Amino acid sequence: MTILREAERKSLELAASGETFAIGTIANREHPSPNLWLAEKRIPRRIDYANLSLSEKSQFLLTYGKDKGDVVDGLVDVVDTMQFAHDGGEFVAVDTSAGTMKIRWQHVASYSVAPDTEKT
């Protein structure tokens, strides 16, 4: 029973950590399957370059397209991209002018794809 409670707790934590994206930033939204919809979030990070090993340093610079001139006081600023996808559940959470609404996707009879005017 402890394992079941832990699984439930983790599932609730995951659901609470979801993100909302403007419709114009969601890829594959033309497909009527929310599990195909993808969005990206850019996350800036500061890496402690000085504490990397020699081999890690060269791999790091190659991975992020940086050079030694980008290192300032032993630190390098990078931007990682995190991808998000719908969890495949039967509901899609949508922010509307009336507030957040959960839509049971299997009951949606039709929808239209929003134009790409909302890119941010």
PDB file of C-alpha atoms in Angstrom:
ATOM      1  CA  MET A   1       0.000   0.000   0.000  1.00  0.00           C
ATOM      2  CA  THR A   2       2.939   2.364   0.646  1.00  0.00           C
ATOM      3  CA  ILE A   3       4.099   1.987  -2.955  1.00  0.00           C
ATOM      4  CA  LEU A   4       0.603   2.841  -4.205  1.00  0.00           C
ATOM      5  CA  ARG A   5       0.479   6.015  -2.059  1.00  0.00           C
ATOM      6  CA  GLU A   6       3.927   7.049  -3.287  1.00  0.00           C
ATOM      7  CA  ALA A   7       2.871   6.523  -6.915  1.00  0.00           C
ATOM      8  CA  GLU A   8      -0.273   8.605  -6.337  1.00  0.00           C
ATOM      9  CA  ARG A   9       1.761  11.394  -4.681  1.00  0.00           C
ATOM     10  CA  LYS A  10       4.234  11.488  -7.575  1.00  0.00           C
ATOM     11  CA  SER A  11       1.413  11.508 -10.112  1.00  0.00           C
ATOM     12  CA  LEU A  12      -0.235  14.494  -8.383  1.00  0.00           C
ATOM     13  CA  GLU A  13       3.105  16.326  -8.168  1.00  0.00           C
ATOM     14  CA  LEU A  14       3.684  15.788 -11.887  1.00  0.00           C
ATOM     15  CA  ALA A  15       0.202  17.068 -12.760  1.00  0.00           C
ATOM     16  CA  ALA A  16       0.725  20.155 -10.579  1.00  0.00           C
ATOM     17  CA  SER A  17       4.048  20.945 -12.264  1.00  0.00           C
ATOM     18  CA  GLY A  18       2.492  21.289 -15.731  1.00  0.00           C
ATOM     19  CA  GLU A  19       2.956  24.384 -17.871  1.00  0.00           C
ATOM     20  CA  THR A  20       0.524  26.324 -20.021  1.00  0.00           C
ATOM     21  CA  PHE A  21       1.591  27.537 -23.468  1.00  0.00           C
ATOM     22  CA  ALA A  22       0.067  30.014 -25.876  1.00  0.00           C
ATOM     23  CA  ILE A  23      -1.650  28.094 -28.663  1.00  0.00           C
ATOM     24  CA  GLY A  24       0.583  29.685 -31.292  1.00  0.00           C
ATOM     25  CA  THR A  25       3.678  28.156 -29.684  1.00  0.00           C
ATOM     26  CA  ILE A  26       2.391  24.575 -29.751  1.00  0.00           C
ATOM     27  CA  ALA A  27       3.745  22.389 -32.547  1.00  0.00           C
ATOM     28  CA  ASN A  28       1.570  19.727 -34.203  1.00  0.00           C
ATOM     29  CA  ARG A  29      -1.643  21.374 -32.995  1.00  0.00           C
ATOM     30  CA  GLU A  30      -3.152  20.698 -36.413  1.00  0.00           C
ATOM     31  CA  HIS A  31      -3.396  17.032 -35.384  1.00  0.00           C
ATOM     32  CA  PRO A  32      -6.476  16.126 -33.307  1.00  0.00           C
ATOM     33  CA  SER A  33      -4.387  14.169 -30.780  1.00  0.00           C
ATOM     34  CA  PRO A  34      -3.156  16.217 -27.792  1.00  0.00           C
ATOM     35  CA  ASN A  35      -0.442  13.636 -27.099  1.00  0.00           C
ATOM     36  CA  LEU A  36       1.211  14.795 -30.365  1.00  0.00           C
ATOM     37  CA  TRP A  37       1.240  18.446 -29.320  1.00  0.00           C
ATOM     38  CA  LEU A  38       4.673  19.747 -28.291  1.00  0.00           C
ATOM     39  CA  ALA A  39       5.880  22.994 -26.804  1.00  0.00           C
ATOM     40  CA  GLU A  40       9.330  24.206 -25.814  1.00  0.00           C
ATOM     41  CA  LYS A  41      10.559  26.413 -23.021  1.00  0.00           C
ATOM     42  CA  ARG A  42      13.972  28.041 -23.076  1.00  0.00           C
ATOM     43  CA  ILE A  43      15.732  27.881 -19.695  1.00  0.00           C
ATOM     44  CA  PRO A  44      18.791  30.082 -19.100  1.00  0.00           C
ATOM     45  CA  ARG A  45      21.499  28.543 -16.904  1.00  0.00           C
ATOM     46  CA  ARG A  46      24.914  29.601 -15.647  1.00  0.00           C
ATOM     47  CA  ILE A  47      27.502  26.808 -15.777  1.00  0.00           C
ATOM     48  CA  ASP A  48      30.570  26.683 -13.528  1.00  0.00           C
ATOM     49  CA  TYR A  49      33.052  26.059 -16.345  1.00  0.00           C
ATOM     50  CA  ALA A  50      36.092  26.325 -14.060  1.00  0.00           C
ATOM     51  CA  ASN A  51      35.165  23.130 -12.187  1.00  0.00           C
ATOM     52  CA  LEU A  52      34.754  20.963 -15.299  1.00  0.00           C
ATOM     53  CA  SER A  53      37.492  18.498 -16.215  1.00  0.00           C
ATOM     54  CA  LEU A  54      39.543  19.164 -19.360  1.00  0.00           C
ATOM     55  CA  SER A  55      37.557  16.637 -21.422  1.00  0.00           C
ATOM     56  CA  GLU A  56      34.244  17.959 -20.036  1.00  0.00           C
ATOM     57  CA  LYS A  57      35.262  21.509 -20.986  1.00  0.00           C
ATOM     58  CA  SER A  58      35.856  20.684 -24.640  1.00  0.00           C
ATOM     59  CA  GLN A  59      32.635  18.642 -24.866  1.00  0.00           C
ATOM     60  CA  PHE A  60      30.698  21.430 -23.140  1.00  0.00           C
ATOM     61  CA  LEU A  61      31.978  24.089 -25.567  1.00  0.00           C
ATOM     62  CA  LEU A  62      31.139  21.849 -28.525  1.00  0.00           C
ATOM     63  CA  THR A  63      27.660  20.986 -27.235  1.00  0.00           C
ATOM     64  CA  TYR A  64      26.643  24.597 -26.619  1.00  0.00           C
ATOM     65  CA  GLY A  65      28.499  26.168 -29.562  1.00  0.00           C
ATOM     66  CA  LYS A  66      30.624  28.268 -27.228  1.00  0.00           C
ATOM     67  CA  ASP A  67      34.317  29.119 -27.160  1.00  0.00           C
ATOM     68  CA  LYS A  68      36.736  30.168 -24.420  1.00  0.00           C
ATOM     69  CA  GLY A  69      35.826  33.811 -25.057  1.00  0.00           C
ATOM     70  CA  ASP A  70      32.357  33.063 -23.645  1.00  0.00           C
ATOM     71  CA  VAL A  71      33.865  32.123 -20.273  1.00  0.00           C
ATOM     72  CA  VAL A  72      33.675  35.042 -17.819  1.00  0.00           C
ATOM     73  CA  ASP A  73      35.065  34.591 -14.303  1.00  0.00           C
ATOM     74  CA  GLY A  74      34.904  30.804 -14.770  1.00  0.00           C
ATOM     75  CA  LEU A  75      31.199  30.909 -15.680  1.00  0.00           C
ATOM     76  CA  VAL A  76      29.356  30.442 -18.971  1.00  0.00           C
ATOM     77  CA  ASP A  77      25.738  31.417 -19.650  1.00  0.00           C
ATOM     78  CA  VAL A  78      23.819  28.884 -21.740  1.00  0.00           C
ATOM     79  CA  VAL A  79      20.210  28.299 -22.705  1.00  0.00           C
ATOM     80  CA  ASP A  80      18.728  24.824 -22.526  1.00  0.00           C
ATOM     81  CA  THR A  81      15.493  23.884 -24.225  1.00  0.00           C
ATOM     82  CA  MET A  82      12.959  21.789 -22.348  1.00  0.00           C
ATOM     83  CA  GLN A  83      10.214  20.047 -24.317  1.00  0.00           C
ATOM     84  CA  PHE A  84       6.709  19.588 -22.995  1.00  0.00           C
ATOM     85  CA  ALA A  85       3.992  17.258 -24.230  1.00  0.00           C
ATOM     86  CA  HIS A  86       0.453  16.454 -23.157  1.00  0.00           C
ATOM     87  CA  ASP A  87       0.349  13.580 -20.683  1.00  0.00           C
ATOM     88  CA  GLY A  88      -2.075  11.531 -22.784  1.00  0.00           C
ATOM     89  CA  GLY A  89      -4.871  11.797 -20.223  1.00  0.00           C
ATOM     90  CA  GLU A  90      -8.470  12.229 -21.298  1.00  0.00           C
ATOM     91  CA  PHE A  91      -8.617  15.923 -20.287  1.00  0.00           C
ATOM     92  CA  VAL A  92      -6.908  18.935 -21.842  1.00  0.00           C
ATOM     93  CA  ALA A  93      -6.503  21.983 -19.566  1.00  0.00           C
ATOM     94  CA  VAL A  94      -7.147  25.250 -21.392  1.00  0.00           C
ATOM     95  CA  ASP A  95      -6.804  28.810 -20.077  1.00  0.00           C
ATOM     96  CA  THR A  96      -9.715  30.874 -21.333  1.00  0.00           C
ATOM     97  CA  SER A  97     -11.028  34.365 -20.645  1.00  0.00           C
ATOM     98  CA  ALA A  98     -13.410  32.671 -18.185  1.00  0.00           C
ATOM     99  CA  GLY A  99     -10.528  30.911 -16.391  1.00  0.00           C
ATOM    100  CA  THR A 100      -8.935  27.474 -16.632  1.00  0.00           C
ATOM    101  CA  MET A 101     -11.189  24.879 -18.201  1.00  0.00           C
ATOM    102  CA  LYS A 102     -10.638  21.123 -18.429  1.00  0.00           C
ATOM    103  CA  ILE A 103     -12.002  19.649 -21.636  1.00  0.00           C
ATOM    104  CA  ARG A 104     -12.637  15.931 -22.033  1.00  0.00           C
ATOM    105  CA  TRP A 105     -10.967  15.581 -25.418  1.00  0.00           C
ATOM    106  CA  GLN A 106     -12.776  12.407 -26.493  1.00  0.00           C
ATOM    107  CA  HIS A 107     -16.045  14.380 -26.482  1.00  0.00           C
ATOM    108  CA  VAL A 108     -14.772  17.164 -28.754  1.00  0.00           C
ATOM    109  CA  ALA A 109     -16.613  16.846 -32.050  1.00  0.00           C
ATOM    110  CA  SER A 110     -14.544  19.407 -33.968  1.00  0.00           C
ATOM    111  CA  TYR A 111     -12.006  22.150 -33.558  1.00  0.00           C
ATOM    112  CA  SER A 112     -10.079  24.582 -35.714  1.00  0.00           C
ATOM    113  CA  VAL A 113      -6.376  25.287 -35.660  1.00  0.00           C
ATOM    114  CA  ALA A 114      -5.411  28.716 -34.369  1.00  0.00           C
ATOM    115  CA  PRO A 115      -3.238  30.860 -36.634  1.00  0.00           C
ATOM    116  CA  ASP A 116       0.452  31.376 -35.834  1.00  0.00           C
ATOM    117  CA  THR A 117      -0.107  34.974 -34.697  1.00  0.00           C
ATOM    118  CA  GLU A 118       0.538  34.304 -30.991  1.00  0.00           C
ATOM    119  CA  LYS A 119       4.207  33.256 -31.148  1.00  0.00           C
ATOM    120  CA  THR A 120       6.204  34.584 -28.214  1.00  0.00           C
TER     121      THR A 120
END
